[in-house]
Coordinates of C-alpha atoms and ligand atoms in Angstrom, one line a residue:
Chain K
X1 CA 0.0 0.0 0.0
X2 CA 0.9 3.3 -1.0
X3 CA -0.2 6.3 0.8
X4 CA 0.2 10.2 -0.2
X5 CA -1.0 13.1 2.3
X6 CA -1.1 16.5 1.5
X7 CA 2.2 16.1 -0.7
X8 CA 3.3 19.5 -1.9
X9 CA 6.6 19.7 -3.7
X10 CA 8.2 23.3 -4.5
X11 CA 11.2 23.5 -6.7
X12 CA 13.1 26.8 -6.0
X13 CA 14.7 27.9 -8.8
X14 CA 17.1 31.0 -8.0
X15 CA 14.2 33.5 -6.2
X16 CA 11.3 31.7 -8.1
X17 CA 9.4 29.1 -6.9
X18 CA 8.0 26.1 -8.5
X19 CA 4.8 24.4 -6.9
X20 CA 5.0 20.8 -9.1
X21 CA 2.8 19.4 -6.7
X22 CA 0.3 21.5 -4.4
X23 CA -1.0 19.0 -2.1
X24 CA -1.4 15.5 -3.5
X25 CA -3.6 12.8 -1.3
X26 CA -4.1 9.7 -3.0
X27 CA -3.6 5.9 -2.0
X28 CA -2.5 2.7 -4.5
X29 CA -3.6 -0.9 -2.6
X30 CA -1.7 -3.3 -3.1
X31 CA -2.1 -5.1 -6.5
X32 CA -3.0 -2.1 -8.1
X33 CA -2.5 -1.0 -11.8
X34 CA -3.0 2.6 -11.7
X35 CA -2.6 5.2 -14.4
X36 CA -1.4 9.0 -14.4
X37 CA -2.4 11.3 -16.5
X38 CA -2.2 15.1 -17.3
X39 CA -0.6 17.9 -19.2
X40 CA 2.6 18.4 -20.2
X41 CA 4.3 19.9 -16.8
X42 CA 1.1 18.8 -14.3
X43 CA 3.9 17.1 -11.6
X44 CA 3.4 13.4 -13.2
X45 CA 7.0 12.9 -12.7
X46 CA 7.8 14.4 -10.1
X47 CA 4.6 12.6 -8.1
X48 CA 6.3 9.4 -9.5
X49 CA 9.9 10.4 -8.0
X50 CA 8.4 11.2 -4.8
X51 CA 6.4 7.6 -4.7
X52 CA 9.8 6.0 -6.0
X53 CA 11.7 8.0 -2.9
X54 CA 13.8 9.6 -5.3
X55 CA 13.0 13.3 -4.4
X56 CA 11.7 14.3 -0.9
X57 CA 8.0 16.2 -0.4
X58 CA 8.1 20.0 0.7
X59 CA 5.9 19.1 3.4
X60 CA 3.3 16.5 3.7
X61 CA 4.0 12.8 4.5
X62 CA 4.5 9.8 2.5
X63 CA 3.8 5.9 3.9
X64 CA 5.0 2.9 2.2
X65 CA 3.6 -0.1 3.2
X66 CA 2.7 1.4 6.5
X67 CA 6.1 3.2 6.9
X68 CA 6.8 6.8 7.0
X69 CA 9.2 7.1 4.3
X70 CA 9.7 10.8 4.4
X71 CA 11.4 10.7 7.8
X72 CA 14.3 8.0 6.4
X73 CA 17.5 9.0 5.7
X74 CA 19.0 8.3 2.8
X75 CA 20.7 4.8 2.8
X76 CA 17.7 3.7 4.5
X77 CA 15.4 4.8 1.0
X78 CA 18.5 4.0 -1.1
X79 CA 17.6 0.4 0.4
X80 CA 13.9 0.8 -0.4
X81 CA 14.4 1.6 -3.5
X82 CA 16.5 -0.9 -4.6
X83 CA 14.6 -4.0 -2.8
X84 CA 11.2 -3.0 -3.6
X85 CA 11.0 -0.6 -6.4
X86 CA 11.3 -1.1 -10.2
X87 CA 11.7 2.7 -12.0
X88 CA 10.9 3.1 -15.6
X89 CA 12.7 6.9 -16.1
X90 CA 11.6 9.1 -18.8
X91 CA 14.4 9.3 -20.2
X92 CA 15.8 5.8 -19.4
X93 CA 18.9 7.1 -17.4
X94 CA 21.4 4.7 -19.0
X95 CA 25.0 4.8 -18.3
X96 CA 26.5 5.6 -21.2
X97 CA 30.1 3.9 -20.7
X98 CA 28.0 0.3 -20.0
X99 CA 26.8 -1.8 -22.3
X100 CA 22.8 -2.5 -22.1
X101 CA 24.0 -5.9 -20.2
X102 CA 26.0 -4.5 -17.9
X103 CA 23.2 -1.8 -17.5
X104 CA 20.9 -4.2 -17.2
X105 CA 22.7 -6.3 -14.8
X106 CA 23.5 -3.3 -12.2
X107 CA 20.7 -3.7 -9.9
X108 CA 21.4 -7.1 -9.1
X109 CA 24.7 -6.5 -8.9
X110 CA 24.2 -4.0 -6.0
X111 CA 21.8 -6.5 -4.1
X112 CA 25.1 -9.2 -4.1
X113 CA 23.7 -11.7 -6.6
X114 CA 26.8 -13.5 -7.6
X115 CA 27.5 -12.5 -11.1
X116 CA 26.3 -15.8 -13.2
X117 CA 22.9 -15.4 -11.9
X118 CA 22.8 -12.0 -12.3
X119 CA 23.9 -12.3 -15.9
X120 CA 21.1 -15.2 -16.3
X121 CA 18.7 -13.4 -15.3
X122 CA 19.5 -9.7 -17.3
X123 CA 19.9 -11.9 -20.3
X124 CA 16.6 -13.1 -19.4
X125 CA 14.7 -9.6 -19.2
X126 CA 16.7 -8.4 -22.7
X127 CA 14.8 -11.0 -24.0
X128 CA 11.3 -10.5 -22.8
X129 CA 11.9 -7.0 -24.1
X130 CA 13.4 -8.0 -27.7
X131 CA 16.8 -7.0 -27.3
X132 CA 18.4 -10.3 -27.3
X133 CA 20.9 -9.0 -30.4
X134 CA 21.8 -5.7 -28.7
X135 CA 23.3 -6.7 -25.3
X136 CA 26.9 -5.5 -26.0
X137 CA 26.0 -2.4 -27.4
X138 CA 26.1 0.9 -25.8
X139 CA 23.0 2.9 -25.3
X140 CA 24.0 5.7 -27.7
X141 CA 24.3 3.1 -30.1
X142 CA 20.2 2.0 -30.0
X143 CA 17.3 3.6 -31.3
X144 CA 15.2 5.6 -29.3
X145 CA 12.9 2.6 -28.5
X146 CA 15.7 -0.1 -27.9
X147 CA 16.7 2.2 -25.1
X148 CA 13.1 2.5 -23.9
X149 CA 13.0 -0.9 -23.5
X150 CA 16.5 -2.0 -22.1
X151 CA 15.6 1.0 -19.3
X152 CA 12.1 -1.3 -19.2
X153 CA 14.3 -4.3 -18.9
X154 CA 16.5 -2.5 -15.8
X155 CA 13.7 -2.2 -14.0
X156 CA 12.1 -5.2 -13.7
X157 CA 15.3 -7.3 -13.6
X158 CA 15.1 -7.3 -9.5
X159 CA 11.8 -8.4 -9.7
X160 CA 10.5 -5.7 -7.6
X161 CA 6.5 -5.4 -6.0
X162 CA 6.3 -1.9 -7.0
X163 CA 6.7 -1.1 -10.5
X164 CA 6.8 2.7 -11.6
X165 CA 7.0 3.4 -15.0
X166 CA 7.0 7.1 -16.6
X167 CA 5.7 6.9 -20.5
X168 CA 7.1 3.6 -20.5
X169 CA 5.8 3.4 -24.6
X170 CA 6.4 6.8 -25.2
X171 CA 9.3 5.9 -28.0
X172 CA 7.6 2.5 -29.0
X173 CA 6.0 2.0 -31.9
X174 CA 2.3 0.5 -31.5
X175 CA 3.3 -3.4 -31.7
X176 CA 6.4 -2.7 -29.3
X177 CA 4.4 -0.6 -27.3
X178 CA 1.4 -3.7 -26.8
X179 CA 4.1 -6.0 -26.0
X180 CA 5.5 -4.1 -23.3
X181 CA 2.0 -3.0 -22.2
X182 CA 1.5 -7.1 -22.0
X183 CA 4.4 -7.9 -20.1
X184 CA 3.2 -5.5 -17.6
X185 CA -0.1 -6.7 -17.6
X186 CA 1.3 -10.2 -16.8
X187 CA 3.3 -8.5 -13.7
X188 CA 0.4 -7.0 -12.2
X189 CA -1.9 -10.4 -12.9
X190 CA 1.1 -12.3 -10.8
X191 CA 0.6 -9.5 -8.2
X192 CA 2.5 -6.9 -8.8
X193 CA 1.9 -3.0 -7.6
X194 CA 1.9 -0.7 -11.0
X195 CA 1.8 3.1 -11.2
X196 CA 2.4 4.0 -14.6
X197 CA 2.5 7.6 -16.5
X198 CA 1.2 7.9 -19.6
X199 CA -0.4 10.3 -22.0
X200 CA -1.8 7.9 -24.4
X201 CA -5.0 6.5 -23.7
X202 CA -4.4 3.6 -24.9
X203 CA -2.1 2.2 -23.0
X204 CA -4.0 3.7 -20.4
X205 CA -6.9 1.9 -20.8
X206 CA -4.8 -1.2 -19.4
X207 CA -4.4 -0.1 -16.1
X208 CA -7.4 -0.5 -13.8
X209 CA -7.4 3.0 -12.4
X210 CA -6.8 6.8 -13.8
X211 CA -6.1 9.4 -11.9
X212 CA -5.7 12.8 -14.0
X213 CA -3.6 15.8 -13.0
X214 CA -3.6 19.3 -13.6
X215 CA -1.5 21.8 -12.3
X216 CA -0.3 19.9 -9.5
X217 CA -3.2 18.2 -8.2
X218 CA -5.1 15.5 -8.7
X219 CA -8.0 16.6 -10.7
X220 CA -9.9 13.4 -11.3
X221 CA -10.1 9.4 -10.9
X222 CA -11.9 7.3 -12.8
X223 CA -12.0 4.0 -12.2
X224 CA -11.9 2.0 -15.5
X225 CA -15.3 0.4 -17.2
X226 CA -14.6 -3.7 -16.7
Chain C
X1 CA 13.4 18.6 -53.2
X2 CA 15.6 16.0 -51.2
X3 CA 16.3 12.5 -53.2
X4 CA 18.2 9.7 -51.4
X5 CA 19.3 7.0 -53.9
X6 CA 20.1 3.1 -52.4
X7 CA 21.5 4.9 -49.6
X8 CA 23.0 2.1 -47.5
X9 CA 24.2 3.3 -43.5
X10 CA 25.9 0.2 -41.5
X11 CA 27.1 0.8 -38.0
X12 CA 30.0 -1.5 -36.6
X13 CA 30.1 -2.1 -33.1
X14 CA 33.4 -4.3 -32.9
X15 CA 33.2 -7.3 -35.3
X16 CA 29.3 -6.9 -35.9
X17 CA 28.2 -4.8 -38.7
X18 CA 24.9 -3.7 -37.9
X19 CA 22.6 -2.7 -41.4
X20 CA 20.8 0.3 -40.2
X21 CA 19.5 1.3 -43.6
X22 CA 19.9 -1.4 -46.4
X23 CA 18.7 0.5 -49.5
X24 CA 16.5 3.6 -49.2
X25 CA 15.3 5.1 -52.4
X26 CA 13.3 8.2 -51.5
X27 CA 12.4 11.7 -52.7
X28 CA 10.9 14.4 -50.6
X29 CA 9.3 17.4 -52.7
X30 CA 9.5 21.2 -52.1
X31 CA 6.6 22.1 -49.3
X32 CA 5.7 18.0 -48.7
X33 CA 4.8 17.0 -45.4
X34 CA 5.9 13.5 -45.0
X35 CA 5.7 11.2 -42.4
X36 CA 8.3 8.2 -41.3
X37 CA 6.7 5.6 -39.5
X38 CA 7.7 2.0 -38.6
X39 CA 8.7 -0.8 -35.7
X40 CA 11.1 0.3 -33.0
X41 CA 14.9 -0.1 -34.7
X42 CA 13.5 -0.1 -38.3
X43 CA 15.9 3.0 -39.1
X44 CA 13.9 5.9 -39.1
X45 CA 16.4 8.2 -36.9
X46 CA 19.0 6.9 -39.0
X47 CA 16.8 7.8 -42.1
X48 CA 16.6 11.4 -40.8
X49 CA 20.0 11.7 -39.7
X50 CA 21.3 11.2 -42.8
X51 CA 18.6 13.5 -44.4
X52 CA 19.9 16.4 -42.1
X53 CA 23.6 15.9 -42.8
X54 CA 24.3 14.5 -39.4
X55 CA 25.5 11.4 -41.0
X56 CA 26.9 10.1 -43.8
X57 CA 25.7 6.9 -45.7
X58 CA 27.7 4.2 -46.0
X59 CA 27.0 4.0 -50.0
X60 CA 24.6 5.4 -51.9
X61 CA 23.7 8.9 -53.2
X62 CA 22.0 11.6 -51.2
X63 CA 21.1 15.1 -53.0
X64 CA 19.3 18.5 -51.1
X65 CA 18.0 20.5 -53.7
X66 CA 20.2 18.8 -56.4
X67 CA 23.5 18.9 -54.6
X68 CA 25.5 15.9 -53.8
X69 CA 25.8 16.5 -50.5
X70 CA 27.1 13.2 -49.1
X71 CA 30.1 14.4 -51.1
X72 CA 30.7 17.9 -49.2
X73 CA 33.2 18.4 -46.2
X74 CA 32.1 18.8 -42.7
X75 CA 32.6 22.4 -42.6
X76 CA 30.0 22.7 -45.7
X77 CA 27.6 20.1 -44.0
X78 CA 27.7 22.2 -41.1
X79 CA 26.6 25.0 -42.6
X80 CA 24.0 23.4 -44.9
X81 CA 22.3 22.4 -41.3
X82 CA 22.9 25.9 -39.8
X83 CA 20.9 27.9 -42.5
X84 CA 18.9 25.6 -44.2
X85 CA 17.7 22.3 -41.3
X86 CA 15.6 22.6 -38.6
X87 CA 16.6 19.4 -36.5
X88 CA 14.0 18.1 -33.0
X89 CA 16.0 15.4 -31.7
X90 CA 14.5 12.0 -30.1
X91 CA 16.1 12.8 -27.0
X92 CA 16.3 16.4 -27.3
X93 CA 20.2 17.1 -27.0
X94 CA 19.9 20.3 -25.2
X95 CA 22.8 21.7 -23.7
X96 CA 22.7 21.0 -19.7
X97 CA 24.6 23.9 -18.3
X98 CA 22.2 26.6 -20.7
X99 CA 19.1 27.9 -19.8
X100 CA 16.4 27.0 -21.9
X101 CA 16.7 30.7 -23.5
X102 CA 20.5 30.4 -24.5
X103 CA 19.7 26.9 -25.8
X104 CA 17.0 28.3 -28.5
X105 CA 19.2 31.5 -29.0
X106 CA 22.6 28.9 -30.2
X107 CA 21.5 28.5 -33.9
X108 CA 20.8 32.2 -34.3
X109 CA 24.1 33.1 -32.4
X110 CA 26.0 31.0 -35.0
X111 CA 24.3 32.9 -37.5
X112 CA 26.0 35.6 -36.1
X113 CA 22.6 37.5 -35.6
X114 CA 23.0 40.3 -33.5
X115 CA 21.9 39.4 -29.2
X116 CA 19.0 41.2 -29.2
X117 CA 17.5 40.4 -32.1
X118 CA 18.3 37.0 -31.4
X119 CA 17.1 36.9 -28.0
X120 CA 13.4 38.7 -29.1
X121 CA 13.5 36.2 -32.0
X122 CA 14.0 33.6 -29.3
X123 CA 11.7 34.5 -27.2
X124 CA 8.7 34.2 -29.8
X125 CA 9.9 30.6 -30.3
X126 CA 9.2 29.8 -27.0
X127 CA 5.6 31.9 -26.8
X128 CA 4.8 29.8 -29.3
X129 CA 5.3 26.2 -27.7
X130 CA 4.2 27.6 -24.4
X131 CA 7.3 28.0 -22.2
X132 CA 7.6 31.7 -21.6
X133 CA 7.7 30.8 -17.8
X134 CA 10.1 28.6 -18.5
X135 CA 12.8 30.5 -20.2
X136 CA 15.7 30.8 -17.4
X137 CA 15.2 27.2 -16.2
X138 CA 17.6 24.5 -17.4
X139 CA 16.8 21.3 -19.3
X140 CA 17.1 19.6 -15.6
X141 CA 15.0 21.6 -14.0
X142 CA 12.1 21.2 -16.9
X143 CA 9.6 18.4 -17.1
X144 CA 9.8 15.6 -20.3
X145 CA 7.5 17.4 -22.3
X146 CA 8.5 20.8 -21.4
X147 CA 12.2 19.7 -22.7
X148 CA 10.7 18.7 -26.0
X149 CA 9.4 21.6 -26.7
X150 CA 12.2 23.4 -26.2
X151 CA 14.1 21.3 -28.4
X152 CA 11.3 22.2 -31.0
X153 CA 11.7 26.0 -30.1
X154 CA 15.3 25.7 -30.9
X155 CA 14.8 23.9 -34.0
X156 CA 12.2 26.5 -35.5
X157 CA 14.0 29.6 -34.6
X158 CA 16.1 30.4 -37.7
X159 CA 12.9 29.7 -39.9
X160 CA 14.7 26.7 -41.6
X161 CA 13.4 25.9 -45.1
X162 CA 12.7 22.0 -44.3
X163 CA 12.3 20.9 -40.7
X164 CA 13.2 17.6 -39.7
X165 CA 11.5 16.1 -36.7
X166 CA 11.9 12.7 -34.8
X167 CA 9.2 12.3 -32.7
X168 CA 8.0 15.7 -32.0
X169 CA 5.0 14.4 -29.7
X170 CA 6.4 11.7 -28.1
X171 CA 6.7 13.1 -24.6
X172 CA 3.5 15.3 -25.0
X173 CA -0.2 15.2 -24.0
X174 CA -2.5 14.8 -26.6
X175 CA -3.6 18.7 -26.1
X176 CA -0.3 19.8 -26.1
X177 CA 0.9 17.5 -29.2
X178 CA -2.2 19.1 -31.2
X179 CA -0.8 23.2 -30.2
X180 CA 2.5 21.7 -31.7
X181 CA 1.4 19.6 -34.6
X182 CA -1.0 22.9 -35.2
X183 CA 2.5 25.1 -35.4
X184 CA 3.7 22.0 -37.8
X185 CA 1.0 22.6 -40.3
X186 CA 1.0 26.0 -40.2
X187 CA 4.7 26.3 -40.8
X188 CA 3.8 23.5 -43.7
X189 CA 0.9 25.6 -45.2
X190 CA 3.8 28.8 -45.3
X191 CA 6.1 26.3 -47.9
X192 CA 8.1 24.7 -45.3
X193 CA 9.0 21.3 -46.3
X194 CA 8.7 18.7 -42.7
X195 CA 9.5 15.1 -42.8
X196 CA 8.8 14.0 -39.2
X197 CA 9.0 10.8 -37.7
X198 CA 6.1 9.2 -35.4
X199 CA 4.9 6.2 -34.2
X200 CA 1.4 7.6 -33.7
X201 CA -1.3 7.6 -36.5
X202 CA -3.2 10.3 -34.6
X203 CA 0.0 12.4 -35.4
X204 CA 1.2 11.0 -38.9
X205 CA -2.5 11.7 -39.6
X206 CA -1.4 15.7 -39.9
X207 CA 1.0 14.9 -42.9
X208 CA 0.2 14.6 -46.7
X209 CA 2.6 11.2 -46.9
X210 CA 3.4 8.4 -44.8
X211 CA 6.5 6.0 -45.5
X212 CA 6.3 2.7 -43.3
X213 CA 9.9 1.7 -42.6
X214 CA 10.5 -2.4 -41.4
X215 CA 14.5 -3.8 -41.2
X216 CA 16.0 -0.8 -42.7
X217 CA 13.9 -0.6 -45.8
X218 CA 11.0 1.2 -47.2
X219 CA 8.4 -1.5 -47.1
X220 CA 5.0 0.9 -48.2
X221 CA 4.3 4.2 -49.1
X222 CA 0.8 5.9 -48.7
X223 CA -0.2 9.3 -49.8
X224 CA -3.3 10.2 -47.5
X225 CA -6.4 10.6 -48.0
X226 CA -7.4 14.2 -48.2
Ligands
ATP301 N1 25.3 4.9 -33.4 C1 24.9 3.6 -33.6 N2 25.8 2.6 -33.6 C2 25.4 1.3 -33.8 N3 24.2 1.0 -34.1 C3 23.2 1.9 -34.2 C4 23.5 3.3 -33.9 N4 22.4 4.0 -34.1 C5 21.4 3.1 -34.4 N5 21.9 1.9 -34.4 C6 21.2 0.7 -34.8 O1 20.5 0.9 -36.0 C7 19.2 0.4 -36.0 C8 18.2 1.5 -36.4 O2 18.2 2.5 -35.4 P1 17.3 3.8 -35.5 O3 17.7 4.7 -34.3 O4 17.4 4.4 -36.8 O5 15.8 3.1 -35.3 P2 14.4 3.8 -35.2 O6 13.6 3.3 -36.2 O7 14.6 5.3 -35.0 O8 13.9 3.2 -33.8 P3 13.0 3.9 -32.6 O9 11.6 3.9 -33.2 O10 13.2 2.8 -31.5 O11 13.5 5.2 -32.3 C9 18.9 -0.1 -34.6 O12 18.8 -1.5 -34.6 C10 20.1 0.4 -33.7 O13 20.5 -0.6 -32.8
ATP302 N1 14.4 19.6 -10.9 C1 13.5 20.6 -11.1 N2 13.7 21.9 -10.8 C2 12.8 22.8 -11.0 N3 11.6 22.7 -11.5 C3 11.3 21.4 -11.9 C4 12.2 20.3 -11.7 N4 11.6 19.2 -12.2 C5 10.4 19.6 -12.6 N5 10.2 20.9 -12.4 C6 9.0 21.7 -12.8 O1 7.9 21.1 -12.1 C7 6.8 21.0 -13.0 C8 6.3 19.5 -13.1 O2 7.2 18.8 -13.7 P1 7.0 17.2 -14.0 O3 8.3 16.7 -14.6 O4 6.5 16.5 -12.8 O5 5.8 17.3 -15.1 P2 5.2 16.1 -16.0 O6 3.7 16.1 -15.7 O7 5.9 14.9 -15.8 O8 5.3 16.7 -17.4 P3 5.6 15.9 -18.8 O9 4.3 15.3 -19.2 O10 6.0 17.0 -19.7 O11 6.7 14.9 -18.6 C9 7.2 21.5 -14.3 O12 6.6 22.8 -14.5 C10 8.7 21.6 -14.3 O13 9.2 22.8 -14.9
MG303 MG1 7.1 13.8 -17.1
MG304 MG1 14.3 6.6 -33.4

């Protein structure tokens, strides 16, 4: 279960400030396949960073399965993130001087998996995502979707209960894009905890849940039509 | 009128040579508006790359307005893309340490405009694609969508004669993609010649042409329906 309260995140850039979220309550159960949606520059992202404990709230408090997360310091959400949490980045955050394998295979490599198992299993999620012949290449050296997906691949290698993806399809053409949009559907069916960004309804309409943003806040939910 | 002839582009990454184009015969008329489409790694970047001289085919012929351009030195390529192409990148490429001003000022600045008419000139761009609030920010500080259309900003401001764009809307909400596809077409209806890349046939929909790319070929062309 995830919990927002009154989440408010201010940016301060030089003497301006930037509210990108203005009080955000909203809870995901566990199992649930939610989707964000909203204009270009509503706080999707940076509601997403906040859930993944990548960037602290302004004010207002933040429970992970029944934990105050806020309060944690930051080896302690370091930790979090990389037991429980899969992150899909918008713009896949490769490292550039690794090969997608090697990209791939950091997470595990952090949790101690000794490194035949964690090359196993990488290999693994490059093939779910269809990048079986890319695996020594270097991420400037795939298209914009191959990089999508090896980012897709990252995040899912640890096999994490909380998957948070930000326009996870957003460079995939509309085949790539249903397979992906399958695989994820496959996570959540085994149980999984989903909040994904999107802006295409779409692949919206395969989460369970919408919630829609403006400015900040959350403007509407809608739960989906079985 | 740009006309690529059996241009060939293969990549080597070590010992694997990796046929990113295998053959493209294509012309482009004055004023078109065409649209690239096709599965994730068919070689539609690669395709538009080469178009806008940022790389050179492997074989084959490539002429912009009937010079043989693969031919030219850098210097002369460079300056065909500074007064002539207006490049949006897949991932944007905007410089980190500039604000989101000096970043759509650069192309004028190498023009050697003079700084205040470059700056007011700039500072239309980015009326236009709604980030005038946004202007001493820096591509960090922006959101994904807000970072594409900057890059679009930057790309329109020295009112190229044939804009280039891979994936112009692929980080945008479907309101927001419209305002840009809108400044697209109406840049198109003023004789501007656009070949833009998409993988969504809401957005290709905009364009007079579509090309369907598969393995590094052209595998269909369809002039719409008007
Ligand atoms: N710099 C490079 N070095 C090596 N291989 C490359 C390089 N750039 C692209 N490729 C390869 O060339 C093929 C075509 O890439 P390209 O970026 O043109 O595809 P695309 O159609 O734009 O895909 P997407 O829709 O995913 O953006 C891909 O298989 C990719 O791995
Ligand atoms: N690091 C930062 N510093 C300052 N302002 C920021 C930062 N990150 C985001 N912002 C601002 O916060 C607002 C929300 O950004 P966010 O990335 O959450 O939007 P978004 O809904 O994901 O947009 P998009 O659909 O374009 O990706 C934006 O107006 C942006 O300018
Ligand atoms: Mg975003
Ligand atoms: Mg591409």
């Amino acid at each position: 279960v995830i919990r927002l309260e009154s989440v408010v995140k201010i940016y301060r850039i030089g003497t301006v400030d930037v509210p990108a979220l203005r009080g955000i309550s909203l809870e995901f159960l566990r199992g649930s396949f939610t989707a964000i949606m909203g204009p270009s520059g509503s706080g999707k992202s940076t509601l997403l960073n906040v859930i993944g404990c990548l960037d602290r709230p302004t004010s207002g408090r933040y429970f992970l399965e029944g934990r105050d997360v806020a309060g944690l310091d930051d080896n302690a959400r370091s930790d979090l993130r990389l037991h429980h949490l899969g992150f899909v980045f918008q713009s896949f955050n490769l490292i550039p001087q690794l090969t997608v394998l090697e990209n791939v295979e950091l997470p595990l490599f952090y949790q101690d998996i000794p490194p035949t198992e964690s090359r196993q299993r990488a290999l693994e999620m490059l093939e779910m995502v269809g990048l079986s012949d890319r695996t020594h290449h270097r991420p400037v050296e795939l298209s914009g979707g191959q990089q999508q997906r090896a980012a897709i691949a990252r995040a899912l290698t640890t096999n994490p209960s909380f998957i948070l993806a930000d326009e996870p399809t957003g460079n995939l053409d509309s085949a790539t894009g249903q397979q992906i949009m399958e695989l994820l559907a496959n996570l959540h069916q085994r149980g999984r905890t989903i909040v994904m960004v999107t802006h295409e309804p779409d692949i919206a309409a395969w989460a369970k849940r919408r919630v829609l943003m403006r400015d900040g806040l959350v403007h509407a939910i809608q739960d989906s039509i079985p």
